[in-house]
């Protein structure tokens, strides 16, 4: 059906035909609804009210509708009514109003775009300011760190100087105190001797003076008596003369004189006896004086002895001071070393902090970039929205112009205008323009969404009688159906929020989604397992000296007493059992001729006839090992070598055999063998001459010897003895030259103890081992002595020792697991030497730990064949294989306390040590199904993921 407006006919109004305005979401006219009758007429010129004037325009309009194919014969001419033209004008004005609204919306979008750009610029300025602030803070932190570092250096130097001064003052004070005490003792002895001599002399003087005075007094008395007697005798003589003269009797006088003479004689005899007594007393005093002189001499001798003792004490004090100085110098060196380590630690901490700051800055940059990208995406979305608005505005402007030209016949009709075709589909007039209108409609309205069945059923239950779709506008106008009463908002939300029931399509979708999710996860796990298996297969083909294949299990095939038997012939038949048990490498004893039968004092390196067997027996043993896919590791001693000849000075420093070295091959700081080489690069082994590895000819000869062992004897790798004696850089050179399949270095150092108890923190100990591995550039692994020492204490209900502050294993295993060779005992620590034996009752737990953890485990001969642990160790090796544990496996420690230890190694193995009540179902972080593979009760339990 259609109608034709011609310029020759009059403009007539069609009765009962309404032109209806139908707006979209933007309020623009999109369709015109016209009564569906077939019309064919010509229209006279129509005047269109535009700027107050009427303009004439001719247009032919063809209108079609659904179901109008059979009404071609019933077309007739009709004229539009005046009120419908008014309605069209009204619709046109509304279109213009909406166009103006679109213009306003466009202006608002432009303003919003400008604001967003302003905000973006402000944000960029803020980011740049924050960046500058962060950089300035970083520079200030760096400057502060350098200041603190310099202050710490100065403090350390001042501390060292203070310690030296303190030690010097202490030594001076002790020495002065000892000297003062000795001087006091000597002075006291001298004083006592002087006092004793003075007392003796005083006694002698007093006694002598008393004797002399008494003798003088007695002599005076005797002389006085003699004089008196002489006077009396004279008087008697005078009297006698007078008597003789006076005729006195002379006989009486003579008798009296004689009697006086007798008295005089008796007085003289008494005087003589007194003189004899005085002489005896004088002799006795002289003897006492001699005794006093002898005592004085003895006191002088004692004083001389005291002086000698003082001199000896001073000499001993000087020696002690020198020894104390020597003892304090290592302490000071240790302090300096600790200070250097602390400085290094502070530097590393600063580097870590610097890295974290850099990471924060990078994160800020990434955040800035992401925000910039978000702003750009928002900006682009706004631009797209603006372009869409402009295109929509353009489309509506075109539609308005077309509607205006259609309704008001503005201007003359052209041939192109006659070809414009409109279609009315289901009562909607749609302009067949370009695709942008349909795109904009899709962007504005969005795709239709289907209503779920359960919601549709509920809506039909509330409003089951919807109005039927009218066949045409006339039927719709004639319908008596009341206006539709829509449900309230609460009722609609109650339906939308209602929980779905079983059987609904939504529930089916949810169940199907869950099923698909489960299948997806299962597929991911299977893919991960296949990927892991593929990675392991690649790993097995990769081999390097420091790690081997990564899955090596080493067996030490001898002990300290093995030399007493034909060991090569005894070990060779065990190759099949070792291979079936899961062992991959066998560590053989030192093969060279040696002064000590155990092989660790080698002399002629090319002579392989040792106490363990002959050269041919050694080759046969290695062939048996290779026949069962076992690696043969040779125990080579490179640090020292025993000389075979003496020098003219009688010193054993001339070597024999193929490598006929002289004193120039011995380090010069070896105190016993008069070496003429360079100083040692490590510790001195005092039992034999220490080889100078800095000499080119020494390194050349050792590399030739190692390659000879690899090619002619068919050794696969090395166990390097006493690597503390020379630098690890030489080890790197030897390994790169000989290219072994696996290499292990013995760096045995003492752990840290405090009051006889093992310290918890053993970082310094394992750092020294790792420093040696670093010196080899990672070309060699090393025995994890740290883990062995910690296991000694940890397995006695101190399992908290098995985790370090960072949550990792405490030994070398925790820092560099691929280079850690774990063990419990060897020929030095166990066997008949027993320098550091592992607790025998804890051997099973110890092997459960090292065989389920990363690193390369070593099994000792005595434990495997003599201690009854053959089956237990074989089971643990199979557990390690089933769990896919290798030298680089990850370790996640869940528990480590007094009761027990729990850790997950890799993705498929979990081990528990001790009496801790635990299983994988109690751990929320563990996914999957776990199977208990080994159960040894309170000792250990192992689970493997199914």
Short mmCIF file of N, CA and C in Angstrom, two decimals, residues 777-917:
data_model
loop_
_atom_site.label_atom_id
_atom_site.label_comp_id
_atom_site.label_asym_id
_atom_site.label_seq_id
_atom_site.Cartn_x
_atom_site.Cartn_y
_atom_site.Cartn_z
N UNK A 777 82.96 -20.17 42.23
CA UNK A 777 81.98 -19.72 41.22
C UNK A 777 80.85 -20.74 41.06
N UNK A 778 80.54 -21.45 42.14
CA UNK A 778 79.45 -22.41 42.11
C UNK A 778 79.76 -23.68 41.36
N UNK A 779 81.03 -23.90 40.98
CA UNK A 779 81.37 -25.11 40.24
C UNK A 779 81.47 -26.33 41.14
N UNK A 780 81.47 -26.14 42.44
CA UNK A 780 81.54 -27.26 43.38
C UNK A 780 80.52 -27.06 44.48
N UNK A 781 79.98 -28.15 44.96
CA UNK A 781 79.14 -28.11 46.14
C UNK A 781 80.01 -28.30 47.39
N UNK A 782 79.39 -28.30 48.56
CA UNK A 782 80.15 -28.45 49.81
C UNK A 782 79.28 -29.19 50.82
N UNK A 783 79.95 -29.90 51.73
CA UNK A 783 79.23 -30.61 52.78
C UNK A 783 78.54 -29.60 53.69
N UNK A 784 77.26 -29.85 53.97
CA UNK A 784 76.46 -28.96 54.82
C UNK A 784 76.71 -29.33 56.28
N UNK A 785 77.88 -28.91 56.78
CA UNK A 785 78.25 -29.20 58.17
C UNK A 785 77.29 -28.49 59.13
N UNK A 786 76.75 -27.36 58.72
CA UNK A 786 75.82 -26.61 59.58
C UNK A 786 74.58 -27.44 59.88
N UNK A 787 73.99 -28.05 58.86
CA UNK A 787 72.78 -28.85 59.07
C UNK A 787 73.09 -30.05 59.96
N UNK A 788 74.24 -30.69 59.77
CA UNK A 788 74.60 -31.83 60.63
C UNK A 788 74.67 -31.41 62.10
N UNK A 789 75.36 -30.30 62.37
CA UNK A 789 75.48 -29.85 63.75
C UNK A 789 74.16 -29.49 64.38
N UNK A 790 73.27 -28.87 63.60
CA UNK A 790 71.96 -28.48 64.14
C UNK A 790 71.10 -29.70 64.38
N UNK A 791 71.18 -30.72 63.51
CA UNK A 791 70.38 -31.93 63.71
C UNK A 791 70.77 -32.65 64.99
N UNK A 792 72.03 -32.55 65.42
CA UNK A 792 72.46 -33.20 66.66
C UNK A 792 71.57 -32.77 67.83
N UNK A 793 71.25 -31.47 67.88
CA UNK A 793 70.45 -30.94 68.98
C UNK A 793 68.97 -30.91 68.66
N UNK A 794 68.63 -30.66 67.39
CA UNK A 794 67.22 -30.44 67.03
C UNK A 794 66.39 -31.69 67.24
N UNK A 795 66.95 -32.86 66.96
CA UNK A 795 66.17 -34.09 67.05
C UNK A 795 65.94 -34.54 68.48
N UNK A 796 66.50 -33.83 69.46
CA UNK A 796 66.22 -34.10 70.86
C UNK A 796 65.18 -33.10 71.36
N UNK A 797 64.02 -33.14 70.70
CA UNK A 797 62.86 -32.31 71.07
C UNK A 797 63.18 -30.81 71.05
N UNK A 798 64.08 -30.42 70.16
CA UNK A 798 64.35 -29.01 69.93
C UNK A 798 64.17 -28.72 68.43
N UNK A 799 63.00 -29.15 67.92
CA UNK A 799 62.75 -29.02 66.48
C UNK A 799 62.66 -27.56 66.03
N UNK A 800 62.52 -26.64 66.97
CA UNK A 800 62.48 -25.23 66.61
C UNK A 800 63.81 -24.77 66.00
N UNK A 801 64.85 -25.57 66.17
CA UNK A 801 66.12 -25.22 65.54
C UNK A 801 66.10 -25.43 64.03
N UNK A 802 65.10 -26.15 63.51
CA UNK A 802 65.06 -26.51 62.08
C UNK A 802 64.43 -25.42 61.23
N UNK A 803 64.24 -24.23 61.75
CA UNK A 803 63.72 -23.11 60.97
C UNK A 803 64.47 -21.86 61.38
N UNK A 804 64.92 -21.09 60.40
CA UNK A 804 65.63 -19.86 60.70
C UNK A 804 64.64 -18.69 60.78
N UNK A 805 65.08 -17.51 61.17
CA UNK A 805 64.14 -16.38 61.31
C UNK A 805 63.41 -16.02 60.02
N UNK A 806 63.94 -16.43 58.86
CA UNK A 806 63.26 -16.15 57.60
C UNK A 806 62.32 -17.26 57.17
N UNK A 807 62.14 -18.27 58.02
CA UNK A 807 61.23 -19.36 57.69
C UNK A 807 61.83 -20.42 56.80
N UNK A 808 63.16 -20.44 56.67
CA UNK A 808 63.83 -21.40 55.80
C UNK A 808 64.62 -22.40 56.66
N UNK A 809 65.10 -23.50 56.05
CA UNK A 809 65.98 -24.41 56.79
C UNK A 809 67.23 -23.67 57.25
N UNK A 810 67.81 -24.05 58.40
CA UNK A 810 68.86 -23.24 59.02
C UNK A 810 70.26 -23.47 58.46
N UNK A 811 70.49 -24.50 57.66
CA UNK A 811 71.82 -24.77 57.17
C UNK A 811 72.09 -24.15 55.81
N UNK A 812 73.15 -24.67 55.16
CA UNK A 812 73.43 -24.24 53.79
C UNK A 812 72.24 -24.55 52.89
N UNK A 813 71.50 -25.60 53.26
CA UNK A 813 70.29 -25.98 52.53
C UNK A 813 69.29 -24.84 52.42
N UNK A 814 69.22 -23.97 53.43
CA UNK A 814 68.25 -22.89 53.41
C UNK A 814 68.66 -21.73 52.53
N UNK A 815 69.97 -21.57 52.27
CA UNK A 815 70.46 -20.43 51.48
C UNK A 815 70.85 -20.83 50.06
N UNK A 816 71.46 -22.00 49.89
CA UNK A 816 71.89 -22.43 48.56
C UNK A 816 71.69 -23.94 48.48
N UNK A 817 70.44 -24.42 48.38
CA UNK A 817 70.19 -25.86 48.48
C UNK A 817 70.84 -26.67 47.38
N UNK A 818 70.98 -26.11 46.17
CA UNK A 818 71.55 -26.89 45.07
C UNK A 818 73.03 -27.18 45.29
N UNK A 819 73.70 -26.44 46.18
CA UNK A 819 75.12 -26.67 46.46
C UNK A 819 75.34 -27.28 47.84
N UNK A 820 74.29 -27.68 48.52
CA UNK A 820 74.40 -28.26 49.87
C UNK A 820 74.41 -29.78 49.77
N UNK A 821 75.46 -30.40 50.33
CA UNK A 821 75.56 -31.87 50.40
C UNK A 821 75.35 -32.25 51.86
N UNK A 822 74.18 -32.81 52.16
CA UNK A 822 73.81 -33.11 53.54
C UNK A 822 74.31 -34.49 53.93
N UNK A 823 74.67 -34.66 55.20
CA UNK A 823 75.18 -35.94 55.69
C UNK A 823 74.99 -35.99 57.19
N UNK A 824 75.10 -37.20 57.74
CA UNK A 824 75.01 -37.39 59.19
C UNK A 824 76.35 -37.79 59.80
N UNK A 825 77.10 -38.65 59.10
CA UNK A 825 78.41 -39.09 59.59
C UNK A 825 79.30 -39.41 58.41
N UNK A 826 80.62 -39.43 58.66
CA UNK A 826 81.58 -39.89 57.68
C UNK A 826 82.73 -40.58 58.41
N UNK A 827 83.81 -40.86 57.69
CA UNK A 827 84.92 -41.60 58.28
C UNK A 827 85.62 -40.82 59.39
N UNK A 828 85.49 -39.48 59.40
CA UNK A 828 86.11 -38.67 60.45
C UNK A 828 85.22 -38.54 61.68
N UNK A 829 83.93 -38.18 61.45
CA UNK A 829 83.04 -37.93 62.58
C UNK A 829 82.58 -39.22 63.25
N UNK A 830 82.45 -40.29 62.46
CA UNK A 830 82.00 -41.56 63.01
C UNK A 830 83.07 -42.62 62.92
N UNK A 831 82.67 -43.84 62.54
CA UNK A 831 83.57 -44.97 62.42
C UNK A 831 84.36 -45.17 63.71
N UNK A 832 85.62 -45.59 63.61
CA UNK A 832 86.42 -45.81 64.82
C UNK A 832 87.06 -44.52 65.34
N UNK A 833 87.04 -43.46 64.53
CA UNK A 833 87.58 -42.18 65.02
C UNK A 833 86.60 -41.52 65.99
N UNK A 834 85.36 -41.38 65.56
CA UNK A 834 84.32 -40.85 66.45
C UNK A 834 84.58 -39.43 66.92
N UNK A 835 85.06 -38.55 66.02
CA UNK A 835 85.31 -37.17 66.43
C UNK A 835 84.02 -36.42 66.73
N UNK A 836 82.93 -36.79 66.03
CA UNK A 836 81.66 -36.05 66.18
C UNK A 836 80.50 -36.98 65.78
N UNK A 837 80.30 -38.05 66.52
CA UNK A 837 79.31 -39.06 66.10
C UNK A 837 77.88 -38.55 66.24
N UNK A 838 77.03 -38.99 65.30
CA UNK A 838 75.61 -38.64 65.33
C UNK A 838 74.91 -39.55 66.33
N UNK A 839 73.93 -39.03 67.10
CA UNK A 839 73.22 -39.89 68.07
C UNK A 839 72.62 -41.11 67.37
N UNK A 840 73.01 -42.27 67.83
CA UNK A 840 72.63 -43.49 67.11
C UNK A 840 71.13 -43.72 67.11
N UNK A 841 70.45 -43.34 68.20
CA UNK A 841 69.01 -43.56 68.28
C UNK A 841 68.23 -42.59 67.40
N UNK A 842 68.91 -41.57 66.85
CA UNK A 842 68.23 -40.58 66.01
C UNK A 842 68.64 -40.69 64.55
N UNK A 843 69.34 -41.78 64.18
CA UNK A 843 69.80 -41.91 62.80
C UNK A 843 68.63 -42.00 61.82
N UNK A 844 67.58 -42.76 62.17
CA UNK A 844 66.44 -42.90 61.26
C UNK A 844 65.78 -41.55 61.02
N UNK A 845 65.58 -40.77 62.08
CA UNK A 845 65.00 -39.44 61.92
C UNK A 845 65.92 -38.53 61.09
N UNK A 846 67.22 -38.64 61.33
CA UNK A 846 68.16 -37.82 60.58
C UNK A 846 68.10 -38.12 59.08
N UNK A 847 68.09 -39.41 58.72
CA UNK A 847 67.99 -39.76 57.31
C UNK A 847 66.63 -39.38 56.73
N UNK A 848 65.56 -39.48 57.55
CA UNK A 848 64.24 -39.03 57.07
C UNK A 848 64.27 -37.55 56.73
N UNK A 849 65.06 -36.78 57.47
CA UNK A 849 65.14 -35.33 57.19
C UNK A 849 65.94 -35.05 55.92
N UNK A 850 67.17 -35.60 55.83
CA UNK A 850 68.02 -35.22 54.69
C UNK A 850 67.56 -35.87 53.40
N UNK A 851 66.87 -37.03 53.46
CA UNK A 851 66.43 -37.70 52.24
C UNK A 851 65.10 -37.16 51.72
N UNK A 852 64.41 -36.33 52.49
CA UNK A 852 63.17 -35.72 52.01
C UNK A 852 63.32 -34.22 51.78
N UNK A 853 64.50 -33.69 51.97
CA UNK A 853 64.71 -32.25 51.81
C UNK A 853 65.64 -31.99 50.63
N UNK A 854 65.67 -30.76 50.14
CA UNK A 854 66.55 -30.45 49.02
C UNK A 854 68.01 -30.60 49.40
N UNK A 855 68.87 -30.44 48.40
CA UNK A 855 70.27 -30.72 48.59
C UNK A 855 70.60 -32.11 48.07
N UNK A 856 71.86 -32.51 48.21
CA UNK A 856 72.31 -33.84 47.79
C UNK A 856 72.67 -34.65 49.03
N UNK A 857 71.88 -35.68 49.39
CA UNK A 857 72.16 -36.44 50.62
C UNK A 857 73.29 -37.45 50.42
N UNK A 858 74.03 -37.72 51.51
CA UNK A 858 75.11 -38.72 51.53
C UNK A 858 74.78 -39.77 52.58
N UNK A 859 74.91 -41.05 52.22
CA UNK A 859 74.64 -42.18 53.12
C UNK A 859 75.97 -42.81 53.49
N UNK A 860 76.18 -43.04 54.79
CA UNK A 860 77.45 -43.59 55.27
C UNK A 860 77.40 -45.11 55.22
N UNK A 861 78.55 -45.71 54.88
CA UNK A 861 78.65 -47.16 54.72
C UNK A 861 78.22 -47.89 55.98
N UNK A 862 78.71 -47.45 57.14
CA UNK A 862 78.42 -48.15 58.39
C UNK A 862 76.92 -48.19 58.67
N UNK A 863 76.23 -47.09 58.40
CA UNK A 863 74.79 -47.04 58.68
C UNK A 863 74.03 -47.98 57.75
N UNK A 864 74.45 -48.05 56.49
CA UNK A 864 73.70 -48.81 55.50
C UNK A 864 73.89 -50.31 55.66
N UNK A 865 75.12 -50.74 55.99
CA UNK A 865 75.40 -52.18 56.03
C UNK A 865 75.67 -52.72 57.43
N UNK A 866 76.03 -51.88 58.39
CA UNK A 866 76.41 -52.38 59.71
C UNK A 866 75.41 -52.04 60.81
N UNK A 867 74.62 -50.99 60.63
CA UNK A 867 73.72 -50.53 61.70
C UNK A 867 72.28 -50.99 61.51
N UNK A 868 72.01 -51.81 60.49
CA UNK A 868 70.65 -52.33 60.29
C UNK A 868 69.67 -51.31 59.73
N UNK A 869 70.16 -50.30 59.03
CA UNK A 869 69.26 -49.28 58.47
C UNK A 869 69.08 -49.43 56.97
N UNK A 870 69.46 -50.57 56.41
CA UNK A 870 69.41 -50.77 54.97
C UNK A 870 68.00 -50.56 54.42
N UNK A 871 67.01 -51.25 55.00
CA UNK A 871 65.64 -51.17 54.48
C UNK A 871 65.01 -49.80 54.74
N UNK A 872 65.32 -49.21 55.90
CA UNK A 872 64.75 -47.90 56.23
C UNK A 872 65.26 -46.85 55.24
N UNK A 873 66.56 -46.86 54.97
CA UNK A 873 67.13 -45.88 54.05
C UNK A 873 66.62 -46.13 52.63
N UNK A 874 66.50 -47.40 52.23
CA UNK A 874 65.98 -47.71 50.89
C UNK A 874 64.55 -47.19 50.75
N UNK A 875 63.73 -47.35 51.79
CA UNK A 875 62.35 -46.85 51.74
C UNK A 875 62.33 -45.32 51.62
N UNK A 876 63.21 -44.65 52.34
CA UNK A 876 63.26 -43.19 52.27
C UNK A 876 63.76 -42.71 50.90
N UNK A 877 64.69 -43.46 50.30
CA UNK A 877 65.14 -43.10 48.94
C UNK A 877 63.99 -43.23 47.96
N UNK A 878 63.18 -44.29 48.08
CA UNK A 878 62.00 -44.45 47.22
C UNK A 878 60.99 -43.33 47.47
N UNK A 879 60.86 -42.92 48.72
CA UNK A 879 59.96 -41.80 49.04
C UNK A 879 60.44 -40.53 48.36
N UNK A 880 61.74 -40.29 48.40
CA UNK A 880 62.30 -39.11 47.73
C UNK A 880 62.02 -39.16 46.23
N UNK A 881 62.15 -40.35 45.65
CA UNK A 881 61.90 -40.48 44.21
C UNK A 881 60.42 -40.28 43.90
N UNK A 882 59.53 -40.87 44.71
CA UNK A 882 58.09 -40.72 44.47
C UNK A 882 57.66 -39.26 44.63
N UNK A 883 58.24 -38.57 45.59
CA UNK A 883 57.87 -37.18 45.83
C UNK A 883 58.51 -36.19 44.87
N UNK A 884 59.39 -36.69 43.99
CA UNK A 884 60.02 -35.79 43.03
C UNK A 884 60.95 -34.78 43.67
N UNK A 885 61.57 -35.13 44.80
CA UNK A 885 62.45 -34.19 45.50
C UNK A 885 63.79 -34.17 44.79
N UNK A 886 64.35 -32.98 44.59
CA UNK A 886 65.65 -32.82 43.99
C UNK A 886 66.40 -31.73 44.74
N UNK A 887 67.58 -31.39 44.26
CA UNK A 887 68.45 -30.50 45.03
C UNK A 887 67.92 -29.07 45.09
N UNK A 888 66.97 -28.72 44.21
CA UNK A 888 66.44 -27.36 44.20
C UNK A 888 64.99 -27.28 44.67
N UNK A 889 64.46 -28.33 45.26
CA UNK A 889 63.06 -28.34 45.67
C UNK A 889 62.79 -27.25 46.70
N UNK A 890 61.59 -26.70 46.64
CA UNK A 890 61.20 -25.67 47.61
C UNK A 890 60.79 -26.31 48.93
N UNK A 891 60.91 -25.56 50.01
CA UNK A 891 60.55 -26.05 51.36
C UNK A 891 59.62 -25.03 52.00
N UNK A 892 58.44 -25.49 52.42
CA UNK A 892 57.49 -24.67 53.16
C UNK A 892 57.31 -25.28 54.54
N UNK A 893 57.79 -24.60 55.57
CA UNK A 893 57.74 -25.12 56.94
C UNK A 893 56.48 -24.61 57.61
N UNK A 894 55.63 -25.54 58.05
CA UNK A 894 54.37 -25.18 58.69
C UNK A 894 54.50 -25.14 60.22
N UNK A 895 55.28 -26.04 60.79
CA UNK A 895 55.42 -26.08 62.25
C UNK A 895 56.86 -26.47 62.59
N UNK A 896 57.41 -25.84 63.62
CA UNK A 896 58.73 -26.20 64.15
C UNK A 896 58.78 -25.73 65.59
N UNK A 897 58.54 -26.66 66.53
CA UNK A 897 58.52 -26.34 67.95
C UNK A 897 59.11 -27.50 68.72
N UNK A 898 58.88 -27.51 70.03
CA UNK A 898 59.44 -28.58 70.86
C UNK A 898 58.79 -29.94 70.57
N UNK A 899 57.55 -29.93 70.07
CA UNK A 899 56.83 -31.18 69.87
C UNK A 899 57.13 -31.83 68.53
N UNK A 900 57.45 -31.04 67.53
CA UNK A 900 57.69 -31.66 66.24
C UNK A 900 57.95 -30.65 65.15
N UNK A 901 58.05 -31.20 63.94
CA UNK A 901 58.42 -30.42 62.76
C UNK A 901 57.59 -30.92 61.59
N UNK A 902 57.00 -29.97 60.84
CA UNK A 902 56.18 -30.30 59.67
C UNK A 902 56.62 -29.39 58.53
N UNK A 903 56.86 -29.99 57.36
CA UNK A 903 57.27 -29.20 56.19
C UNK A 903 56.77 -29.88 54.93
N UNK A 904 56.47 -29.05 53.94
CA UNK A 904 56.11 -29.53 52.61
C UNK A 904 57.27 -29.25 51.68
N UNK A 905 57.72 -30.31 50.98
CA UNK A 905 58.84 -30.19 50.06
C UNK A 905 58.28 -30.32 48.65
N UNK A 906 58.47 -29.28 47.86
CA UNK A 906 57.90 -29.27 46.53
C UNK A 906 56.38 -29.20 46.60
N UNK A 907 55.72 -29.88 45.66
CA UNK A 907 54.26 -29.88 45.60
C UNK A 907 53.65 -31.20 46.03
N UNK A 908 54.46 -32.24 46.20
CA UNK A 908 53.87 -33.57 46.34
C UNK A 908 54.32 -34.32 47.58
N UNK A 909 55.11 -33.73 48.49
CA UNK A 909 55.61 -34.49 49.64
C UNK A 909 55.52 -33.64 50.91
N UNK A 910 55.06 -34.27 51.99
CA UNK A 910 54.98 -33.64 53.30
C UNK A 910 55.59 -34.59 54.32
N UNK A 911 56.43 -34.06 55.23
CA UNK A 911 57.06 -34.88 56.27
C UNK A 911 56.78 -34.28 57.64
N UNK A 912 56.60 -35.17 58.60
CA UNK A 912 56.41 -34.77 60.00
C UNK A 912 57.43 -35.51 60.85
N UNK A 913 58.15 -34.79 61.70
CA UNK A 913 59.09 -35.38 62.66
C UNK A 913 58.58 -35.14 64.07
N UNK A 914 58.78 -36.12 64.95
CA UNK A 914 58.44 -35.94 66.35
C UNK A 914 57.02 -36.38 66.68
N UNK A 915 56.62 -36.07 67.94
CA UNK A 915 55.35 -36.53 68.48
C UNK A 915 54.21 -35.57 68.21
N UNK A 916 54.40 -34.63 67.33
CA UNK A 916 53.39 -33.63 67.00
C UNK A 916 52.18 -34.31 66.35
N UNK A 917 50.97 -34.07 66.86
CA UNK A 917 49.74 -34.66 66.33
C UNK A 917 49.29 -33.82 65.14
#
